[in-house]
mmCIF file of C-alpha atoms and ligand atoms in Angstrom:
data_model
loop_
_atom_site.group_PDB
_atom_site.id
_atom_site.type_symbol
_atom_site.label_atom_id
_atom_site.label_comp_id
_atom_site.label_asym_id
_atom_site.label_seq_id
_atom_site.Cartn_x
_atom_site.Cartn_y
_atom_site.Cartn_z
ATOM 1 C CA UNK A 571 40.799 -28.068 14.235
ATOM 2 C CA UNK A 572 38.017 -26.048 15.875
ATOM 3 C CA UNK A 573 38.392 -22.262 15.710
ATOM 4 C CA UNK A 574 39.171 -20.166 18.773
ATOM 5 C CA UNK A 575 36.329 -17.727 18.189
ATOM 6 C CA UNK A 576 32.572 -17.726 18.669
ATOM 7 C CA UNK A 577 30.060 -16.347 16.186
ATOM 8 C CA UNK A 578 26.643 -15.315 17.477
ATOM 9 C CA UNK A 579 23.704 -15.194 15.074
ATOM 10 C CA UNK A 580 21.292 -12.632 16.477
ATOM 11 C CA UNK A 581 17.859 -13.305 14.975
ATOM 12 C CA UNK A 582 17.512 -16.980 14.087
ATOM 13 C CA UNK A 583 15.226 -16.770 11.053
ATOM 14 C CA UNK A 584 15.747 -17.741 7.412
ATOM 15 C CA UNK A 585 19.084 -15.988 6.891
ATOM 16 C CA UNK A 586 20.342 -16.535 10.455
ATOM 17 C CA UNK A 587 19.619 -20.284 10.509
ATOM 18 C CA UNK A 588 21.055 -20.823 7.028
ATOM 19 C CA UNK A 589 24.258 -18.791 7.444
ATOM 20 C CA UNK A 590 24.830 -19.831 11.076
ATOM 21 C CA UNK A 591 24.067 -23.469 10.267
ATOM 22 C CA UNK A 592 26.518 -23.521 7.353
ATOM 23 C CA UNK A 593 29.187 -22.010 9.647
ATOM 24 C CA UNK A 594 28.462 -24.624 12.323
ATOM 25 C CA UNK A 595 28.754 -27.294 9.606
ATOM 26 C CA UNK A 596 32.274 -25.942 8.925
ATOM 27 C CA UNK A 597 33.109 -26.506 12.630
ATOM 28 C CA UNK A 598 32.784 -22.891 13.728
ATOM 29 C CA UNK A 599 31.518 -22.368 17.268
ATOM 30 C CA UNK A 600 28.101 -20.802 16.664
ATOM 31 C CA UNK A 601 25.397 -19.618 19.048
ATOM 32 C CA UNK A 602 21.926 -18.441 18.013
ATOM 33 C CA UNK A 603 19.615 -15.962 19.690
ATOM 34 C CA UNK A 604 16.070 -16.468 18.478
ATOM 35 C CA UNK A 605 12.412 -16.831 19.364
ATOM 36 C CA UNK A 606 11.241 -19.816 21.447
ATOM 37 C CA UNK A 607 9.282 -21.260 18.477
ATOM 38 C CA UNK A 608 12.427 -21.604 16.356
ATOM 39 C CA UNK A 609 14.494 -22.834 19.288
ATOM 40 C CA UNK A 610 11.971 -25.643 19.773
ATOM 41 C CA UNK A 611 12.045 -26.437 16.060
ATOM 42 C CA UNK A 612 15.858 -26.737 16.018
ATOM 43 C CA UNK A 613 16.049 -28.562 19.347
ATOM 44 C CA UNK A 614 13.698 -31.190 17.902
ATOM 45 C CA UNK A 615 15.084 -31.451 14.383
ATOM 46 C CA UNK A 616 18.569 -29.926 14.227
ATOM 47 C CA UNK A 617 19.388 -27.866 11.132
ATOM 48 C CA UNK A 618 19.317 -29.251 7.594
ATOM 49 C CA UNK A 619 20.724 -26.886 5.011
ATOM 50 C CA UNK A 620 20.717 -27.290 1.272
ATOM 51 C CA UNK A 621 21.543 -25.117 -1.696
ATOM 52 C CA UNK A 622 20.708 -25.029 -5.386
ATOM 53 C CA UNK A 623 24.051 -26.668 -6.262
ATOM 54 C CA UNK A 624 23.288 -29.774 -4.207
ATOM 55 C CA UNK A 625 25.184 -28.885 -1.015
ATOM 56 C CA UNK A 626 23.741 -30.643 2.039
ATOM 57 C CA UNK A 627 24.769 -29.788 5.602
ATOM 58 C CA UNK A 628 23.223 -31.394 8.670
ATOM 59 C CA UNK A 629 23.785 -29.903 12.111
ATOM 60 C CA UNK A 630 22.778 -31.815 15.231
ATOM 61 C CA UNK A 631 21.001 -29.894 18.008
ATOM 62 C CA UNK A 632 24.000 -30.575 20.288
ATOM 63 C CA UNK A 633 26.433 -28.924 17.823
ATOM 64 C CA UNK A 634 25.011 -25.438 18.368
ATOM 65 C CA UNK A 635 23.615 -23.391 21.194
ATOM 66 C CA UNK A 636 20.192 -21.786 20.866
ATOM 67 C CA UNK A 637 18.908 -19.213 23.334
ATOM 68 C CA UNK A 638 15.939 -16.897 23.533
ATOM 69 C CA UNK A 639 17.827 -14.582 25.932
ATOM 70 C CA UNK A 640 20.387 -12.259 24.358
ATOM 71 C CA UNK A 641 23.091 -12.833 27.016
ATOM 72 C CA UNK A 642 25.001 -15.413 25.003
ATOM 73 C CA UNK A 643 26.182 -12.591 22.718
ATOM 74 C CA UNK A 644 28.503 -11.402 25.504
ATOM 75 C CA UNK A 645 31.150 -13.976 24.633
ATOM 76 C CA UNK A 646 30.915 -13.584 20.844
ATOM 77 C CA UNK A 647 33.833 -12.380 18.731
ATOM 78 C CA UNK A 648 31.507 -11.768 15.799
ATOM 79 C CA UNK A 649 27.766 -11.050 15.856
ATOM 80 C CA UNK A 650 25.743 -11.463 12.666
ATOM 81 C CA UNK A 651 22.643 -9.275 12.924
ATOM 82 C CA UNK A 652 19.961 -11.270 11.117
ATOM 83 C CA UNK A 653 16.722 -9.664 12.357
ATOM 84 C CA UNK A 654 14.446 -7.683 10.042
ATOM 85 C CA UNK A 655 15.092 -3.934 9.648
ATOM 86 C CA UNK A 656 12.362 -2.845 12.080
ATOM 87 C CA UNK A 657 14.071 -4.746 14.921
ATOM 88 C CA UNK A 658 17.607 -3.356 14.469
ATOM 89 C CA UNK A 659 17.173 -0.335 16.776
ATOM 90 C CA UNK A 660 15.905 -2.562 19.604
ATOM 91 C CA UNK A 661 18.686 -5.107 19.038
ATOM 92 C CA UNK A 662 21.316 -2.331 19.133
ATOM 93 C CA UNK A 663 19.966 -1.247 22.538
ATOM 94 C CA UNK A 664 19.979 -4.845 23.809
ATOM 95 C CA UNK A 665 23.533 -5.504 22.652
ATOM 96 C CA UNK A 666 25.066 -2.238 23.923
ATOM 97 C CA UNK A 667 25.697 -3.431 27.517
ATOM 98 C CA UNK A 668 26.602 -6.979 26.453
ATOM 99 C CA UNK A 669 29.245 -6.987 23.729
ATOM 100 C CA UNK A 670 33.018 -7.082 24.349
ATOM 101 C CA UNK A 671 34.964 -4.121 22.937
ATOM 102 C CA UNK A 672 36.318 -5.011 19.496
ATOM 103 C CA UNK A 673 33.492 -7.453 18.662
ATOM 104 C CA UNK A 674 32.857 -7.501 14.922
ATOM 105 C CA UNK A 675 29.163 -6.789 14.285
ATOM 106 C CA UNK A 676 27.872 -7.380 10.751
ATOM 107 C CA UNK A 677 24.478 -5.944 9.783
ATOM 108 C CA UNK A 678 22.946 -8.157 7.073
ATOM 109 C CA UNK A 679 19.656 -6.305 6.495
ATOM 110 C CA UNK A 680 18.321 -5.093 3.183
ATOM 111 C CA UNK A 681 18.220 -1.278 3.103
ATOM 112 C CA UNK A 682 20.641 1.654 3.162
ATOM 113 C CA UNK A 683 20.897 3.364 6.564
ATOM 114 C CA UNK A 684 20.084 0.216 8.447
ATOM 115 C CA UNK A 685 23.342 -0.190 10.401
ATOM 116 C CA UNK A 686 23.200 3.353 11.847
ATOM 117 C CA UNK A 687 21.633 2.412 15.229
ATOM 118 C CA UNK A 688 24.365 -0.215 15.663
ATOM 119 C CA UNK A 689 27.112 2.298 14.804
ATOM 120 C CA UNK A 690 25.674 4.795 17.303
ATOM 121 C CA UNK A 691 24.999 2.396 20.178
ATOM 122 C CA UNK A 692 28.061 0.144 19.844
ATOM 123 C CA UNK A 693 30.958 2.619 19.624
ATOM 124 C CA UNK A 694 33.515 0.105 20.987
ATOM 125 C CA UNK A 695 32.617 -2.557 18.422
ATOM 126 C CA UNK A 696 33.567 -2.818 14.754
ATOM 127 C CA UNK A 697 30.216 -2.411 12.997
ATOM 128 C CA UNK A 698 30.264 -3.420 9.328
ATOM 129 C CA UNK A 699 27.517 -3.184 6.739
ATOM 130 C CA UNK A 700 26.811 -6.287 4.701
ATOM 131 C CA UNK A 701 24.378 -7.797 2.241
ATOM 132 C CA UNK A 702 23.080 -11.276 1.520
ATOM 133 C CA UNK A 703 22.728 -11.614 -2.220
ATOM 134 C CA UNK A 704 20.852 -14.931 -2.150
ATOM 135 C CA UNK A 705 17.388 -16.016 -1.111
ATOM 136 C CA UNK A 706 16.671 -18.517 1.671
ATOM 137 C CA UNK A 707 13.451 -20.499 1.974
ATOM 138 C CA UNK A 708 12.311 -22.076 5.246
ATOM 139 C CA UNK A 709 10.912 -25.549 4.588
ATOM 140 C CA UNK A 710 9.968 -26.443 8.160
ATOM 141 C CA UNK A 711 11.425 -28.960 10.627
ATOM 142 C CA UNK A 712 14.819 -27.242 10.673
ATOM 143 C CA UNK A 713 15.217 -27.260 6.879
ATOM 144 C CA UNK A 714 16.485 -24.091 5.154
ATOM 145 C CA UNK A 715 17.275 -23.914 1.450
ATOM 146 C CA UNK A 716 19.424 -21.383 -0.435
ATOM 147 C CA UNK A 717 17.163 -20.839 -3.415
ATOM 148 C CA UNK A 718 19.148 -18.474 -5.647
ATOM 149 C CA UNK A 719 22.743 -17.640 -6.558
ATOM 150 C CA UNK A 720 24.767 -15.068 -4.665
ATOM 151 C CA UNK A 721 27.310 -14.295 -2.005
ATOM 152 C CA UNK A 722 27.781 -12.395 1.212
ATOM 153 C CA UNK A 723 29.319 -8.980 0.688
ATOM 154 C CA UNK A 724 30.674 -7.016 3.659
ATOM 155 C CA UNK A 725 32.439 -3.696 4.191
ATOM 156 C CA UNK A 726 36.224 -4.180 3.943
ATOM 157 C CA UNK A 727 37.982 -4.305 7.320
ATOM 158 C CA UNK A 728 41.095 -6.164 8.547
ATOM 159 C CA UNK A 729 39.043 -7.472 11.503
ATOM 160 C CA UNK A 730 37.290 -9.805 9.041
ATOM 161 C CA UNK A 731 40.523 -11.673 8.176
ATOM 162 C CA UNK A 732 40.326 -13.916 11.229
ATOM 163 C CA UNK A 733 36.925 -15.223 10.152
ATOM 164 C CA UNK A 734 37.506 -15.461 6.381
ATOM 165 C CA UNK A 735 38.634 -19.105 6.284
ATOM 166 C CA UNK A 736 35.647 -20.452 8.181
ATOM 167 C CA UNK A 737 33.181 -18.595 5.929
ATOM 168 C CA UNK A 738 35.034 -19.926 2.867
ATOM 169 C CA UNK A 739 35.008 -23.481 4.262
ATOM 170 C CA UNK A 740 31.289 -23.096 4.931
ATOM 171 C CA UNK A 741 30.731 -22.382 1.223
ATOM 172 C CA UNK A 742 29.862 -18.747 1.995
ATOM 173 C CA UNK A 743 32.992 -16.764 1.112
ATOM 174 C CA UNK A 744 32.773 -13.113 2.152
ATOM 175 C CA UNK A 745 33.394 -10.680 -0.681
ATOM 176 C CA UNK A 746 34.557 -7.313 0.630
ATOM 177 C CA UNK A 747 34.096 -3.793 -0.703
ATOM 178 C CA UNK A 748 35.652 -0.538 0.534
ATOM 179 C CA UNK A 749 32.614 1.555 -0.380
ATOM 180 C CA UNK A 750 29.334 -0.105 0.553
ATOM 181 C CA UNK A 751 27.010 2.722 -0.542
ATOM 182 C CA UNK A 752 26.803 1.629 -4.223
ATOM 183 C CA UNK A 753 26.584 -2.015 -3.096
ATOM 184 C CA UNK A 754 23.680 -1.344 -0.717
ATOM 185 C CA UNK A 755 21.876 0.591 -3.438
ATOM 186 C CA UNK A 756 22.627 -2.210 -5.915
ATOM 187 C CA UNK A 757 20.965 -4.710 -3.565
ATOM 188 C CA UNK A 758 18.081 -2.322 -2.929
ATOM 189 C CA UNK A 759 17.451 -2.071 -6.685
ATOM 190 C CA UNK A 760 16.972 -5.852 -6.665
ATOM 191 C CA UNK A 761 14.758 -5.620 -3.579
ATOM 192 C CA UNK A 762 12.377 -3.256 -5.386
ATOM 193 C CA UNK A 763 10.969 -6.542 -6.624
ATOM 194 C CA UNK A 764 10.096 -7.546 -3.028
ATOM 195 C CA UNK A 765 6.787 -5.586 -2.908
ATOM 196 C CA UNK A 766 5.899 -6.690 -6.440
ATOM 197 C CA UNK A 767 6.507 -10.306 -5.500
ATOM 198 C CA UNK A 768 4.591 -9.935 -2.234
ATOM 199 C CA UNK A 769 1.609 -8.324 -4.036
ATOM 200 C CA UNK A 770 1.652 -10.948 -6.793
ATOM 201 C CA UNK A 771 1.232 -13.735 -4.239
ATOM 202 C CA UNK A 772 3.196 -16.140 -6.457
ATOM 203 C CA UNK A 773 6.780 -17.493 -6.266
ATOM 204 C CA UNK A 774 9.636 -15.333 -7.599
ATOM 205 C CA UNK A 775 10.400 -17.512 -10.619
ATOM 206 C CA UNK A 776 6.764 -17.525 -11.768
ATOM 207 C CA UNK A 777 6.417 -13.786 -11.134
ATOM 208 C CA UNK A 778 9.595 -12.847 -13.026
ATOM 209 C CA UNK A 779 8.540 -15.101 -15.900
ATOM 210 C CA UNK A 780 5.557 -12.775 -16.524
ATOM 211 C CA UNK A 781 6.249 -9.665 -18.545
ATOM 212 C CA UNK A 782 3.732 -7.408 -16.777
ATOM 213 C CA UNK A 783 5.319 -7.979 -13.358
ATOM 214 C CA UNK A 784 8.760 -7.415 -14.915
ATOM 215 C CA UNK A 785 7.470 -4.153 -16.412
ATOM 216 C CA UNK A 786 6.395 -3.107 -12.882
ATOM 217 C CA UNK A 787 9.916 -3.820 -11.628
ATOM 218 C CA UNK A 788 11.394 -1.955 -14.582
ATOM 219 C CA UNK A 789 9.304 1.137 -13.683
ATOM 220 C CA UNK A 790 10.371 1.033 -10.025
ATOM 221 C CA UNK A 791 14.041 0.512 -10.883
ATOM 222 C CA UNK A 792 14.074 3.196 -13.607
ATOM 223 C CA UNK A 793 12.659 5.719 -11.136
ATOM 224 C CA UNK A 794 15.300 4.799 -8.545
ATOM 225 C CA UNK A 795 18.144 4.779 -11.070
ATOM 226 C CA UNK A 796 17.296 8.275 -12.280
ATOM 227 C CA UNK A 797 17.388 9.616 -8.715
ATOM 228 C CA UNK A 798 20.642 7.786 -7.975
ATOM 229 C CA UNK A 799 22.211 9.293 -11.099
ATOM 230 C CA UNK A 800 21.224 12.771 -9.877
ATOM 231 C CA UNK A 801 22.824 11.960 -6.532
ATOM 232 C CA UNK A 802 26.043 10.670 -8.148
ATOM 233 C CA UNK A 803 25.604 7.017 -7.109
ATOM 234 C CA UNK A 804 26.122 4.146 -9.570
ATOM 235 C CA UNK A 805 24.453 1.091 -7.957
ATOM 236 C CA UNK A 806 26.578 -2.062 -8.096
ATOM 237 C CA UNK A 807 24.870 -4.640 -10.328
ATOM 238 C CA UNK A 808 23.984 -7.896 -8.538
ATOM 239 C CA UNK A 809 24.144 -9.864 -11.813
ATOM 240 C CA UNK A 810 26.434 -9.575 -14.856
ATOM 241 C CA UNK A 811 23.974 -7.046 -16.341
ATOM 242 C CA UNK A 812 24.261 -3.360 -15.297
ATOM 243 C CA UNK A 813 21.002 -1.800 -14.108
ATOM 244 C CA UNK A 814 20.540 0.505 -17.122
ATOM 245 C CA UNK A 815 20.492 -2.540 -19.427
ATOM 246 C CA UNK A 816 18.470 -4.643 -16.950
ATOM 247 C CA UNK A 817 15.688 -2.042 -16.900
ATOM 248 C CA UNK A 818 15.407 -2.423 -20.694
ATOM 249 C CA UNK A 819 15.688 -6.231 -20.605
ATOM 250 C CA UNK A 820 12.894 -6.539 -18.032
ATOM 251 C CA UNK A 821 10.454 -4.969 -20.494
ATOM 252 C CA UNK A 822 11.096 -7.535 -23.243
ATOM 253 C CA UNK A 823 8.537 -10.207 -24.198
ATOM 254 C CA UNK A 824 8.954 -13.470 -22.274
ATOM 255 C CA UNK A 825 10.861 -15.401 -24.930
ATOM 256 C CA UNK A 826 13.391 -12.657 -25.598
ATOM 257 C CA UNK A 827 13.842 -12.046 -21.868
ATOM 258 C CA UNK A 828 14.491 -15.740 -21.202
ATOM 259 C CA UNK A 829 17.019 -15.865 -24.047
ATOM 260 C CA UNK A 830 18.943 -12.764 -22.984
ATOM 261 C CA UNK A 831 18.577 -12.762 -19.190
ATOM 262 C CA UNK A 832 17.641 -16.360 -18.422
ATOM 263 C CA UNK A 833 20.116 -16.441 -15.495
ATOM 264 C CA UNK A 834 17.811 -14.085 -13.580
ATOM 265 C CA UNK A 835 15.271 -16.924 -13.597
ATOM 266 C CA UNK A 836 17.650 -19.479 -12.060
ATOM 267 C CA UNK A 837 15.706 -19.494 -8.820
ATOM 268 C CA UNK A 838 14.131 -22.377 -6.964
ATOM 269 C CA UNK A 839 10.470 -22.594 -8.121
ATOM 270 C CA UNK A 840 9.269 -22.284 -4.505
ATOM 271 C CA UNK A 841 11.347 -19.206 -3.542
ATOM 272 C CA UNK A 842 9.508 -16.002 -2.609
ATOM 273 C CA UNK A 843 10.716 -12.615 -1.408
ATOM 274 C CA UNK A 844 11.239 -12.009 2.317
ATOM 275 C CA UNK A 845 8.421 -9.424 2.066
ATOM 276 C CA UNK A 846 5.965 -12.132 1.052
ATOM 277 C CA UNK A 847 7.090 -14.079 4.151
ATOM 278 C CA UNK A 848 6.286 -11.029 6.315
ATOM 279 C CA UNK A 849 2.803 -10.521 4.868
ATOM 280 C CA UNK A 850 2.090 -14.208 5.140
ATOM 281 C CA UNK A 851 3.029 -14.191 8.841
ATOM 282 C CA UNK A 852 1.153 -10.932 9.512
ATOM 283 C CA UNK A 853 4.364 -9.019 10.344
ATOM 284 C CA UNK A 854 5.361 -5.463 9.500
ATOM 285 C CA UNK A 855 7.355 -5.510 6.259
ATOM 286 C CA UNK A 856 10.604 -3.738 5.313
ATOM 287 C CA UNK A 857 8.851 -1.551 2.702
ATOM 288 C CA UNK A 858 9.803 1.701 4.488
ATOM 289 C CA UNK A 859 13.482 0.683 4.203
ATOM 290 C CA UNK A 860 13.234 -0.294 0.515
ATOM 291 C CA UNK A 861 10.829 1.812 -1.597
ATOM 292 C CA UNK A 862 10.900 4.250 1.342
ATOM 293 C CA UNK A 863 14.606 4.898 0.717
ATOM 294 C CA UNK A 864 13.853 5.789 -2.914
ATOM 295 C CA UNK A 865 11.063 8.154 -1.862
ATOM 296 C CA UNK A 866 13.357 9.817 0.718
ATOM 297 C CA UNK A 867 16.139 10.168 -1.863
ATOM 298 C CA UNK A 868 13.621 11.878 -4.147
ATOM 299 C CA UNK A 869 12.592 14.247 -1.335
ATOM 300 C CA UNK A 870 16.249 15.115 -0.717
ATOM 301 C CA UNK A 871 16.632 15.953 -4.420
ATOM 302 C CA UNK A 872 13.308 17.833 -4.688
ATOM 303 C CA UNK A 873 11.817 15.076 -6.873
ATOM 304 C CA UNK A 874 8.855 12.722 -6.615
ATOM 305 C CA UNK A 875 9.060 8.934 -6.790
ATOM 306 C CA UNK A 876 5.415 8.101 -7.619
ATOM 307 C CA UNK A 877 5.941 4.445 -8.552
ATOM 308 C CA UNK A 878 7.819 3.616 -5.352
ATOM 309 C CA UNK A 879 5.334 5.695 -3.304
ATOM 310 C CA UNK A 880 2.461 3.701 -4.797
ATOM 311 C CA UNK A 881 4.186 0.396 -4.020
ATOM 312 C CA UNK A 882 4.653 1.595 -0.433
ATOM 313 C CA UNK A 883 0.963 2.475 -0.153
ATOM 314 C CA UNK A 884 -0.134 -0.904 -1.512
ATOM 315 C CA UNK A 885 2.084 -2.775 0.926
ATOM 316 C CA UNK A 886 0.901 -0.620 3.851
ATOM 317 C CA UNK A 887 -2.691 -1.494 2.921
ATOM 318 C CA UNK A 888 -1.741 -5.193 2.845
ATOM 319 C CA UNK A 889 -0.028 -4.862 6.260
ATOM 320 C CA UNK A 890 -3.227 -3.385 7.690
ATOM 321 C CA UNK A 891 -5.233 -6.433 6.597
ATOM 322 C CA UNK A 892 -6.259 -5.383 3.068
ATOM 323 C CA UNK A 893 -4.138 -8.034 1.412
ATOM 324 C CA UNK A 894 -5.109 -9.381 -1.990
ATOM 325 C CA UNK A 895 -3.429 -10.923 -4.993
ATOM 326 C CA UNK A 896 -2.559 -8.450 -7.767
ATOM 327 C CA UNK A 897 -2.270 -9.677 -11.346
ATOM 328 C CA UNK A 898 0.628 -8.287 -13.365
ATOM 329 C CA UNK A 899 -1.721 -6.292 -15.610
ATOM 330 C CA UNK A 900 -3.569 -4.694 -12.644
ATOM 331 C CA UNK A 901 -0.378 -3.779 -10.834
ATOM 332 C CA UNK A 902 1.174 -2.338 -13.972
ATOM 333 C CA UNK A 903 -1.952 -0.221 -14.575
ATOM 334 C CA UNK A 904 -1.885 1.259 -11.087
ATOM 335 C CA UNK A 905 1.874 1.979 -11.185
ATOM 336 C CA UNK A 906 1.632 3.586 -14.636
ATOM 337 C CA UNK A 907 -1.342 5.657 -13.451
ATOM 338 C CA UNK A 908 0.671 6.843 -10.425
ATOM 339 C CA UNK A 909 3.501 7.914 -12.740
ATOM 340 C CA UNK A 910 1.070 9.722 -15.097
ATOM 341 C CA UNK A 911 -0.763 11.496 -12.258
ATOM 342 C CA UNK A 912 2.545 12.811 -10.993
ATOM 343 C CA UNK A 913 3.632 14.243 -14.340
ATOM 344 C CA UNK A 914 0.226 15.953 -14.999
HETATM 345 N N1 NDP B 165 14.915 -14.255 3.566
HETATM 346 C C1 NDP B 165 15.724 -14.004 2.539
HETATM 347 O O1 NDP B 165 15.787 -14.782 1.581
HETATM 348 C C2 NDP B 165 16.577 -12.774 2.528
HETATM 349 C C3 NDP B 165 16.540 -11.851 3.547
HETATM 350 N N2 NDP B 165 17.392 -10.778 3.533
HETATM 351 C C4 NDP B 165 17.399 -9.814 4.623
HETATM 352 O O2 NDP B 165 17.946 -10.426 5.781
HETATM 353 C C5 NDP B 165 17.323 -9.907 6.953
HETATM 354 C C6 NDP B 165 16.750 -11.073 7.766
HETATM 355 O O3 NDP B 165 15.719 -11.653 6.990
HETATM 356 P P1 NDP B 165 15.059 -13.070 7.305
HETATM 357 O O4 NDP B 165 16.056 -14.021 7.794
HETATM 358 O O5 NDP B 165 14.228 -13.404 6.130
HETATM 359 O O6 NDP B 165 14.105 -12.647 8.532
HETATM 360 P P2 NDP B 165 13.278 -13.580 9.498
HETATM 361 O O7 NDP B 165 12.104 -12.817 9.922
HETATM 362 O O8 NDP B 165 13.107 -14.931 8.904
HETATM 363 O O9 NDP B 165 14.270 -13.757 10.734
HETATM 364 C C7 NDP B 165 14.466 -12.824 11.753
HETATM 365 C C8 NDP B 165 14.210 -13.536 13.053
HETATM 366 O O10 NDP B 165 14.701 -12.737 14.128
HETATM 367 C C9 NDP B 165 13.740 -12.789 15.190
HETATM 368 N N3 NDP B 165 13.969 -11.665 16.091
HETATM 369 C C10 NDP B 165 13.645 -10.366 15.936
HETATM 370 N N4 NDP B 165 14.023 -9.653 17.034
HETATM 371 C C11 NDP B 165 14.593 -10.542 17.875
HETATM 372 C C12 NDP B 165 15.148 -10.424 19.174
HETATM 373 N N5 NDP B 165 15.220 -9.245 19.798
HETATM 374 N N6 NDP B 165 15.626 -11.534 19.776
HETATM 375 C C13 NDP B 165 15.555 -12.735 19.150
HETATM 376 N N7 NDP B 165 15.034 -12.922 17.916
HETATM 377 C C14 NDP B 165 14.554 -11.827 17.290
HETATM 378 C C15 NDP B 165 12.434 -12.731 14.440
HETATM 379 O O11 NDP B 165 11.359 -13.105 15.264
HETATM 380 P P3 NDP B 165 9.948 -12.272 15.143
HETATM 381 O O12 NDP B 165 9.461 -12.473 13.748
HETATM 382 O O13 NDP B 165 9.108 -12.929 16.192
HETATM 383 O O14 NDP B 165 10.262 -10.848 15.449
HETATM 384 C C16 NDP B 165 12.700 -13.736 13.334
HETATM 385 O O15 NDP B 165 12.503 -15.062 13.777
HETATM 386 C C17 NDP B 165 16.232 -8.932 6.463
HETATM 387 O O16 NDP B 165 16.706 -7.614 6.486
HETATM 388 C C18 NDP B 165 15.987 -9.378 5.026
HETATM 389 O O17 NDP B 165 15.541 -8.339 4.206
HETATM 390 C C19 NDP B 165 18.317 -10.622 2.551
HETATM 391 C C20 NDP B 165 18.400 -11.522 1.517
HETATM 392 C C21 NDP B 165 17.496 -12.615 1.389
HETATM 393 C C1 KPL B 166 17.412 -12.327 -2.318
HETATM 394 C C2 KPL B 166 16.189 -11.441 -2.434
HETATM 395 C C3 KPL B 166 16.437 -10.396 -3.500
HETATM 396 C C4 KPL B 166 15.079 -12.342 -2.917
HETATM 397 O O1 KPL B 166 13.943 -11.673 -3.214
HETATM 398 C C5 KPL B 166 15.942 -10.756 -1.130
HETATM 399 O O2 KPL B 166 16.796 -10.008 -0.729
HETATM 400 C C6 KPL B 166 14.734 -10.872 -0.294
HETATM 401 O O3 KPL B 166 13.895 -11.737 -0.495
HETATM 402 O O4 KPL B 166 14.641 -10.046 0.655
#
């Protein structure tokens, strides 16, 4: 039986098309708000969704509604915000006059304070913070592939109950947590690899298979973890390994790392971070919401975060057109030098 609610995906990109398409495949009524280029792509091809466990969901163009105008959100019972962080403020403004009171709005961005504009501008809605733990790769012609393990995790709220079955049937069960702060920081710790992956220019699996890139990630995570400890936050691990141990594991030689933390490498060989996607398409990245959060936490605590500051600088240079491919050894040298310069 079809459900009596409508879910609007606002921002039909990698995450939006994958999550919304899987929901449509489970017979949810789904509408998408997206750019004309993606609307054309889906109108021509439909949606074809796959995951690393062999799931295959095909959605015909007629099964969903795609729009470039935001108005369709006015009849939604749930809105999944799937735009990049930089667009959230604008989307909050757009949605404010449109949404019905009581609409459940789930912010799925990477970052910490990202849902704040939605909370402020949508006071009659139920705004919940969420994370997507898995990676999605766009393969063109309406094909989107879930390329790594993981779930959706959303702030606990009884308003989610109505939607739980359809997410479960779609193969995307929502895990809930009462306190999202450690969860958001846990995801951000993982996302500290986004700039490293984007600067490496190579897929995630290949990058994480190289010790020097892993040592870069270990430096960035260790810096963040120390600040979080000072602030009394224990970031929720996104794998079975807590971050303290992960920071040590990342530094191990390749063979030992593969033996002890091989699960981390269970990623599709073509998957790359969403920050690589942004640089590739010449868009502004989410660096200010990732490493930037670590730097701001440091400022709040009267501390420096030289490794994360350096990663921010390198990504800003790449955004301004100075993009180049960094080897693991080069990147490690520059991050270690930033750390040393700060302690001198
Ligand atoms: N990709 C991934 O694997 C993962 C991503 N995430 C997070 O999920 C969030 C979404 O990422 P992702 O799906 O990769 O992003 P994408 O850039 O692929 O998708 C966002 C889409 O929304 C569009 N958009 C922006 N503003 C509007 C608007 N006002 N109206 C209509 N469409 C709009 C964008 O178009 P345009 O580019 O033209 O602005 C783009 O097509 C990010 O915060 C990301 O960090 C989390 C886990 C994994
Ligand atoms: C899933 C993960 C960690 C993959 O890098 C991601 O969040 C991203 O690409 O933004």
